mmCIF file of C-alpha atoms in Angstrom:
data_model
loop_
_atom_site.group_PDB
_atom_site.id
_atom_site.type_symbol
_atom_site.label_atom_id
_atom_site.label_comp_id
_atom_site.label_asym_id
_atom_site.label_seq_id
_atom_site.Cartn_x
_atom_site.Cartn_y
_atom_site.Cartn_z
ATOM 1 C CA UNK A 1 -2.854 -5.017 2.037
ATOM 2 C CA UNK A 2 -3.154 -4.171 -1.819
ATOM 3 C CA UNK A 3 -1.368 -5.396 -4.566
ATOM 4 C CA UNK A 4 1.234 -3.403 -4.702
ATOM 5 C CA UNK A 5 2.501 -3.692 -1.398
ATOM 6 C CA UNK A 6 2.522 -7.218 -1.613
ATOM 7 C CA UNK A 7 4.387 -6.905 -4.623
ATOM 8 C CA UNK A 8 7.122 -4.814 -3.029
ATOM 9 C CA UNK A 9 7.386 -7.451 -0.404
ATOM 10 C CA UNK A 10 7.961 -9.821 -2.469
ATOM 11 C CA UNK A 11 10.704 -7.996 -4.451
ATOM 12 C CA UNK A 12 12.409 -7.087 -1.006
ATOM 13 C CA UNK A 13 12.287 -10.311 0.416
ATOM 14 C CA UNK A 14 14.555 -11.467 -2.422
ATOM 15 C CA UNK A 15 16.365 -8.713 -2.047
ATOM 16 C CA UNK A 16 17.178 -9.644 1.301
ATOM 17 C CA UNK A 17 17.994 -12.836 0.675
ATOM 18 C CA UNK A 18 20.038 -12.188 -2.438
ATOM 19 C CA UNK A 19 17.709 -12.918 -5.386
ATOM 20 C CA UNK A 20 17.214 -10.897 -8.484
ATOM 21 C CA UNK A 21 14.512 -9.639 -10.117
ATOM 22 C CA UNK A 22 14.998 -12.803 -12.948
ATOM 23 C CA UNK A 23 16.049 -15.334 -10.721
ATOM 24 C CA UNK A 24 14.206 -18.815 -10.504
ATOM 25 C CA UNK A 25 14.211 -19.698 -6.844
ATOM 26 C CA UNK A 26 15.547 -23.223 -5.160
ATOM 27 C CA UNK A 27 13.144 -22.771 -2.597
ATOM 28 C CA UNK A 28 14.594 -25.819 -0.582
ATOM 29 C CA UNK A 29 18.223 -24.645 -0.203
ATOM 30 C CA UNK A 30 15.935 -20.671 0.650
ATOM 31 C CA UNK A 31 14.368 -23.254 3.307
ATOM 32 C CA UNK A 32 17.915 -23.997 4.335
ATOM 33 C CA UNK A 33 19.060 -20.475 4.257
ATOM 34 C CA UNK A 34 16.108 -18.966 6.580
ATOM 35 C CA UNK A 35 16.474 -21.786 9.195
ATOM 36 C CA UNK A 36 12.539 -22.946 8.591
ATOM 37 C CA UNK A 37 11.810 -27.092 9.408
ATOM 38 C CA UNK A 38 10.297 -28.572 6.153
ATOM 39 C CA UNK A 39 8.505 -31.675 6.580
ATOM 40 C CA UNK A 40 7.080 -32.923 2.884
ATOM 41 C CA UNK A 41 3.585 -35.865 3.740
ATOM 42 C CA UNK A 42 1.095 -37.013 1.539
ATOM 43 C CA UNK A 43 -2.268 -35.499 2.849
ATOM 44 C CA UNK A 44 -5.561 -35.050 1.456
ATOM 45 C CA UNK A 45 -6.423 -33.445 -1.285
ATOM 46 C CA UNK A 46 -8.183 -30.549 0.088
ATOM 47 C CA UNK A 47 -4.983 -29.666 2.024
ATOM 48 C CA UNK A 48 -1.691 -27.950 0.362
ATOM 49 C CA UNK A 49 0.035 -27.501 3.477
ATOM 50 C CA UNK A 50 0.665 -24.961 6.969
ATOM 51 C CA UNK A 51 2.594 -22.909 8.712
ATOM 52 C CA UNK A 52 3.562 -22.400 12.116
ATOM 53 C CA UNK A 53 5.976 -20.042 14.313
ATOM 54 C CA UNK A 54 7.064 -19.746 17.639
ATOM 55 C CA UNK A 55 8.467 -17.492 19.407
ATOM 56 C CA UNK A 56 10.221 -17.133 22.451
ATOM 57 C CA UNK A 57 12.594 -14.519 24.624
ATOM 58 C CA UNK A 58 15.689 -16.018 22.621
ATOM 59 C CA UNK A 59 14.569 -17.000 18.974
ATOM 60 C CA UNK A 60 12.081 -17.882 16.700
ATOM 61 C CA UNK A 61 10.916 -20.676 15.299
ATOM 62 C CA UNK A 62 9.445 -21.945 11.751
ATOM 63 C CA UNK A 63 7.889 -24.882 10.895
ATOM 64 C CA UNK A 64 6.416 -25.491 7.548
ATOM 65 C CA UNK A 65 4.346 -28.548 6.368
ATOM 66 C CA UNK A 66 3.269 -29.069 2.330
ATOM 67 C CA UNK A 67 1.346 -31.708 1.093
ATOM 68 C CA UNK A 68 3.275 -34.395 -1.257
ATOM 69 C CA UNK A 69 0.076 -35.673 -2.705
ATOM 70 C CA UNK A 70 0.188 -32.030 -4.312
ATOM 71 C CA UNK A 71 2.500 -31.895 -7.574
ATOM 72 C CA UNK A 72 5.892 -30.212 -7.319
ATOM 73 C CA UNK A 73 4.552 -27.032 -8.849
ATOM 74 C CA UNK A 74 1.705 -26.634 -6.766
ATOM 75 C CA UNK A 75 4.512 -27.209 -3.577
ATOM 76 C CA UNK A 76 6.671 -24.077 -4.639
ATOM 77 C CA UNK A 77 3.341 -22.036 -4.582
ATOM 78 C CA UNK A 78 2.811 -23.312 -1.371
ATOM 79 C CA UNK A 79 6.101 -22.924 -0.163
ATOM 80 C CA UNK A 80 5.994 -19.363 -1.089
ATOM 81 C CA UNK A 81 2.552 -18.651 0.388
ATOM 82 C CA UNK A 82 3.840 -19.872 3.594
ATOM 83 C CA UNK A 83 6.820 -17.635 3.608
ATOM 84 C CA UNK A 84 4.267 -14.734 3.403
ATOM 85 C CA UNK A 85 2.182 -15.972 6.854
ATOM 86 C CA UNK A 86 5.989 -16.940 8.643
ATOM 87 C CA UNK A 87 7.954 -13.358 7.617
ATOM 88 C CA UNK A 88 5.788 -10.935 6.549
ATOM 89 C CA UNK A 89 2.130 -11.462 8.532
ATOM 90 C CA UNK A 90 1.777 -9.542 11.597
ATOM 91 C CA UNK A 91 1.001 -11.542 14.959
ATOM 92 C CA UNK A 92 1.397 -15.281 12.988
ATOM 93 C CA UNK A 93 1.486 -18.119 14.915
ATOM 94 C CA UNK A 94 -0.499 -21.037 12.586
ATOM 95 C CA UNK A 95 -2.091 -21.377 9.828
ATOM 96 C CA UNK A 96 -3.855 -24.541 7.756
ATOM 97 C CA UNK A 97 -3.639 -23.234 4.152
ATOM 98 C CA UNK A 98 -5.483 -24.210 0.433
ATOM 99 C CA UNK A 99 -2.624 -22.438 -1.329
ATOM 100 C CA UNK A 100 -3.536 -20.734 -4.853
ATOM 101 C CA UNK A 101 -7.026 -20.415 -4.308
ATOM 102 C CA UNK A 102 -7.566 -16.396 -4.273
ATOM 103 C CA UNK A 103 -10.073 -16.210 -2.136
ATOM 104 C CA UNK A 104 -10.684 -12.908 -0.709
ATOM 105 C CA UNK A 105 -12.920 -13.505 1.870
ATOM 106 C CA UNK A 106 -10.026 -15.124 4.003
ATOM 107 C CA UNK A 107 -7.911 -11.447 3.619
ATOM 108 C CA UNK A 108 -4.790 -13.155 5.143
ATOM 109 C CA UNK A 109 -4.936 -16.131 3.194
ATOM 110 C CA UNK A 110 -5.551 -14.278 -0.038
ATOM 111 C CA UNK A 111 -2.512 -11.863 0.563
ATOM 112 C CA UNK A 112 -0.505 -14.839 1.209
ATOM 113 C CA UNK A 113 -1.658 -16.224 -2.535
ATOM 114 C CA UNK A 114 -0.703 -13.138 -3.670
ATOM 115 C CA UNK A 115 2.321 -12.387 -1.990
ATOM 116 C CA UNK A 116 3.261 -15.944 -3.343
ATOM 117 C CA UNK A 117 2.516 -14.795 -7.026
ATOM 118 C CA UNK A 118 4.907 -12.140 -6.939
ATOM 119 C CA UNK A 119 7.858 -14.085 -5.144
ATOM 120 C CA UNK A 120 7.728 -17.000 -7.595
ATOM 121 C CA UNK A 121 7.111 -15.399 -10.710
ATOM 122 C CA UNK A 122 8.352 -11.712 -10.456
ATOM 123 C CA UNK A 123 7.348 -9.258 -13.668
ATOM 124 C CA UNK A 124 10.187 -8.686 -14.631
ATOM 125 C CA UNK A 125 11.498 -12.160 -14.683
ATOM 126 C CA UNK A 126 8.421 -13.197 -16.764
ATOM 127 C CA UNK A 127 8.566 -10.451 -19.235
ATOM 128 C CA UNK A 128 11.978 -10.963 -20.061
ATOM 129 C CA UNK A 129 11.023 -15.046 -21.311
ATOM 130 C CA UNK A 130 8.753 -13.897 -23.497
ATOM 131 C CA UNK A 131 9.616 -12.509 -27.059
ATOM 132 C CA UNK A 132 8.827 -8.880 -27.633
ATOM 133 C CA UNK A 133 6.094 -10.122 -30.873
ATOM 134 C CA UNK A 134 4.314 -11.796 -27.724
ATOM 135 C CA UNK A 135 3.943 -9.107 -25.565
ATOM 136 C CA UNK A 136 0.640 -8.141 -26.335
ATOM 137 C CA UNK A 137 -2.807 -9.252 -24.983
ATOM 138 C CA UNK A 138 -3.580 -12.661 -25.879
ATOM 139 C CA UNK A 139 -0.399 -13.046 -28.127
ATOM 140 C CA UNK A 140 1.832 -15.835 -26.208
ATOM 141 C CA UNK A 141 2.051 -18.907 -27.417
ATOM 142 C CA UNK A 142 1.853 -22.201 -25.489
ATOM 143 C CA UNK A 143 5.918 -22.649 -25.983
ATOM 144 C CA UNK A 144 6.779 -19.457 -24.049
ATOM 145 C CA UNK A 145 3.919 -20.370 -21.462
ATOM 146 C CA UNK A 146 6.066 -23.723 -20.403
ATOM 147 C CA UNK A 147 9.278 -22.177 -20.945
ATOM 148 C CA UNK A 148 7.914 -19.804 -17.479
ATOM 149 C CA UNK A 149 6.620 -22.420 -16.150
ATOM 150 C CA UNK A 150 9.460 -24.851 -16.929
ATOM 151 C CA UNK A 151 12.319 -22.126 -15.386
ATOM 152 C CA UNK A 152 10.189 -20.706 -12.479
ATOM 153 C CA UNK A 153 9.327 -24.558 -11.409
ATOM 154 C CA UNK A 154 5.638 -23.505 -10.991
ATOM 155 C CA UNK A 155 2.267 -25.077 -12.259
ATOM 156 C CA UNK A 156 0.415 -24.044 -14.832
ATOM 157 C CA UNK A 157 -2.176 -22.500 -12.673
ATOM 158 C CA UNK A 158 0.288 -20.107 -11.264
ATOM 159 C CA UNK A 159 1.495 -19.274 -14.581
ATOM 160 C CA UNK A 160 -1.678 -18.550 -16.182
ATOM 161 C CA UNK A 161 -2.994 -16.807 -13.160
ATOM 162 C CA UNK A 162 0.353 -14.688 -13.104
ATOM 163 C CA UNK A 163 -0.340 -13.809 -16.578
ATOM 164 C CA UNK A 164 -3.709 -12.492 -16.525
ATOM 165 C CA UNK A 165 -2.733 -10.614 -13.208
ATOM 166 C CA UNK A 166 0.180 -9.114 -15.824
ATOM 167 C CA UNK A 167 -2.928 -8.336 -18.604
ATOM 168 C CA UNK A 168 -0.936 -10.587 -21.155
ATOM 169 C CA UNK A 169 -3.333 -12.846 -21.495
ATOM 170 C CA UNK A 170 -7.367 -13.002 -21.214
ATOM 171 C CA UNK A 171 -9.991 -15.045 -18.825
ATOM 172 C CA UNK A 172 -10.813 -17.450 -22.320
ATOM 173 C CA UNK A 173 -7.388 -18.013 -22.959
ATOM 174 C CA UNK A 174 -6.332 -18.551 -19.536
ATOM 175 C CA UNK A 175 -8.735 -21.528 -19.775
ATOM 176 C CA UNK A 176 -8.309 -22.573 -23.436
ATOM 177 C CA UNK A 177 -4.385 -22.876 -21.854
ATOM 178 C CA UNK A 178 -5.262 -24.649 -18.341
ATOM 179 C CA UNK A 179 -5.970 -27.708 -20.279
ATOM 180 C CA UNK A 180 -3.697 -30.654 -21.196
ATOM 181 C CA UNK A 181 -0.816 -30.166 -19.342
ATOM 182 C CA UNK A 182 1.294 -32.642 -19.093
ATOM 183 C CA UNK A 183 0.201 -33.361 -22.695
ATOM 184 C CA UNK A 184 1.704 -30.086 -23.579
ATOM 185 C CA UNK A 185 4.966 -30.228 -22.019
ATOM 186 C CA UNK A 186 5.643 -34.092 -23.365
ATOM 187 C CA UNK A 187 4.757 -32.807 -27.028
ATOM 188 C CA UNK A 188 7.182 -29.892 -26.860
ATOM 189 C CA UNK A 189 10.225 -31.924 -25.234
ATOM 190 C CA UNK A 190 10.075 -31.349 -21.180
ATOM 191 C CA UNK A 191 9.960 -33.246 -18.416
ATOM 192 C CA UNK A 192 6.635 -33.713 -16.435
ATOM 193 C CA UNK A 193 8.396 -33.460 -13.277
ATOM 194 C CA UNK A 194 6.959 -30.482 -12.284
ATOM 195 C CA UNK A 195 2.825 -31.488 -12.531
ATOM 196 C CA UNK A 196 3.564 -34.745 -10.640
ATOM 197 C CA UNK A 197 3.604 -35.049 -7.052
ATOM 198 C CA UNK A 198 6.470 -35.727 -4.981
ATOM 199 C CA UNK A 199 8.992 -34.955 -2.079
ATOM 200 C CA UNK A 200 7.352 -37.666 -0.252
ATOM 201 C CA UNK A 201 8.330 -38.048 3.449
ATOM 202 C CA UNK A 202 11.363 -35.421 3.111
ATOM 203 C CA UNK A 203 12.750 -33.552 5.756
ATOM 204 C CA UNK A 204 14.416 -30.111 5.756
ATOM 205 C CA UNK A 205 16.310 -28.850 8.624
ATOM 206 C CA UNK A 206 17.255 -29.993 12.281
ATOM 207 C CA UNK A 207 13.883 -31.809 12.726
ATOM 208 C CA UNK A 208 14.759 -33.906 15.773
ATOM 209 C CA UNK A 209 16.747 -31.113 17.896
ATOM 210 C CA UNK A 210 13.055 -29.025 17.216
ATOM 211 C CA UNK A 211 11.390 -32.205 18.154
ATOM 212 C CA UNK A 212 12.976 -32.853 21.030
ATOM 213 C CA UNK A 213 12.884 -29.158 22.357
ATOM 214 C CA UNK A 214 8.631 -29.169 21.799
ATOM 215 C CA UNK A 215 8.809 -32.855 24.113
ATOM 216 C CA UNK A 216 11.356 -31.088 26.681
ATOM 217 C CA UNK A 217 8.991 -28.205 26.884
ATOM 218 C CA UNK A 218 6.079 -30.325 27.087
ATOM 219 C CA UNK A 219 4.464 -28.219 23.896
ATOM 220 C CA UNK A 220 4.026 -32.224 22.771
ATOM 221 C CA UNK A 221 3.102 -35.375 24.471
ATOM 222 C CA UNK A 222 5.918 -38.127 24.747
ATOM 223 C CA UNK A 223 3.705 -40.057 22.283
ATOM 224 C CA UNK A 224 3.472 -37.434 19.784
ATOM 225 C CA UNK A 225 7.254 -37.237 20.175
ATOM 226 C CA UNK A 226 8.283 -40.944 19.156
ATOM 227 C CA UNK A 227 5.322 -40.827 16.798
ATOM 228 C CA UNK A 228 7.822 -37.841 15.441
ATOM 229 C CA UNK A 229 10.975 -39.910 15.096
ATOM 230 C CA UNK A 230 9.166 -42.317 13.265
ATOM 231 C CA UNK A 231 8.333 -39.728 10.772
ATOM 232 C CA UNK A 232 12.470 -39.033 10.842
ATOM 233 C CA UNK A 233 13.012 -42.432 9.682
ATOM 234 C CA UNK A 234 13.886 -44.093 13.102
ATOM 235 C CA UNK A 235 12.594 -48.012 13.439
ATOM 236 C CA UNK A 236 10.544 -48.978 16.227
ATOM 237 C CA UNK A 237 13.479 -50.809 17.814
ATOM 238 C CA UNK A 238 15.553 -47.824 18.228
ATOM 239 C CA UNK A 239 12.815 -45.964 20.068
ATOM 240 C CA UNK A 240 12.212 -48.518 22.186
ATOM 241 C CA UNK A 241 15.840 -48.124 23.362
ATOM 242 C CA UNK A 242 15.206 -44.583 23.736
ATOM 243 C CA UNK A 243 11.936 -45.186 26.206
ATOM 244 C CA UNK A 244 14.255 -47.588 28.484
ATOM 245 C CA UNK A 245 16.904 -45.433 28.832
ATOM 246 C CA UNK A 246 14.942 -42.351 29.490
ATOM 247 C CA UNK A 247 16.213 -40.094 26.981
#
């Protein structure tokens, strides 16, 4: 799928779901919205997060897991990239994805990077944050590059790699930018919220009804059930009561 396409999917997936062309996202009230269970862990490094879908005679079903370990920015990529392999991938059932690395190799995995680009950080939206003097290659300053990053809630990465996918800015200055981060946005007045990790243990959506209908099902072992409620914050002693009444 080229670039183009992907773009266009992006644009009319917001479309659809009632997002402009300059809108930032609040990608967990979108989670909300499209029905799709969120569970936030910390997991190695190496992982950002997954996707999975299920389908059936009478509705489908999304699951999404991200990686807290991963900072907030780097979860909205994510986030994004999964929405690609859950709405617009043909034939999806799971995925294990390294969000935001581009690699092209892995076709489905690079249009869902892609496809991610475009969603969080659409043209037009950029364009319009930066001032008409800095719309020329290699003319942005640092300021407007966290004021994108800052309203879009997106890493720097994703910023800088947006940006040299728009031609405003060059490989050398992508890296001459990519470097003291949270450095940058303390010295020009913002919050670091964004390039720290977090979300840990949170759950979006009705995570025990879906849990519950995998056990019932027997897509999951009793064991991997309870080891599930656990994860929804029920104590041990609670479960228990659960086993010896046979619910």
């Amino acid at each position: 799928m080229n670039q183009l396409i992907l773009e266009k999917k992006a644009n009319d997936f917001r479309n659809k779901n009632g997002l402009g062309s300059n809108d930032s996202i609040h990608l967990k009230s979108l989670l909300y919205k499209l029905n799709i269970l969120t569970a936030f862990k910390p997991l190695s490094d190496s992982f950002s997060g997954m996707a999975m879908k299920v389908s059936d005679e009478k509705e489908v079903k999304r699951f999404i897991l991200i990686n807290s370990n991963k900072s907030l920015g780097h979860q909205h990529f994510t986030i994004c990239h999964e929405l690609y392999h859950l709405f617009i991938q043909e034939n999806f059932t799971s995925m294990i994805c390294n969000a935001g690395a581009f690699i092209k190799k892995d076709p489905e995995e690079y249009n869902a990077d892609v496809f991610a680009a475009h969603l969080l950080l659409p043209e037009n939206g950029v364009k319009s944050l930066i001032p008409d003097e800095e719309l020329g290659k290699d003319k942005i300053k640092l300021e407007t590059i966290l004021k994108i990053e800052q309203y879009f809630s997106c890493s720097r990465a994703a910023c800088l790699y947006r940006l040299k996918n728009l031609d405003i800015i060059s490989k050398s200055r992508l890296e001459f930018f990519n470097q003291s981060v949270k450095k940058s946005a303390i010295q020009y007045g913002y919050s670091i919220d964004i390039y720290e990790p977090g979300n840990h243990n949170e759950l979006i959506g009705d995570y025990g009804t879906l849990a519950r209908n995998l056990y019932d099902n027997e897509v999951i072992s009793e064991s991997h059930y309870y080891s599930l409620l656990l994860d929804m914050g029920m104590n041990t002693d609670e479960i228990e009561e659960l086993e010896n009444n046979g619910e």
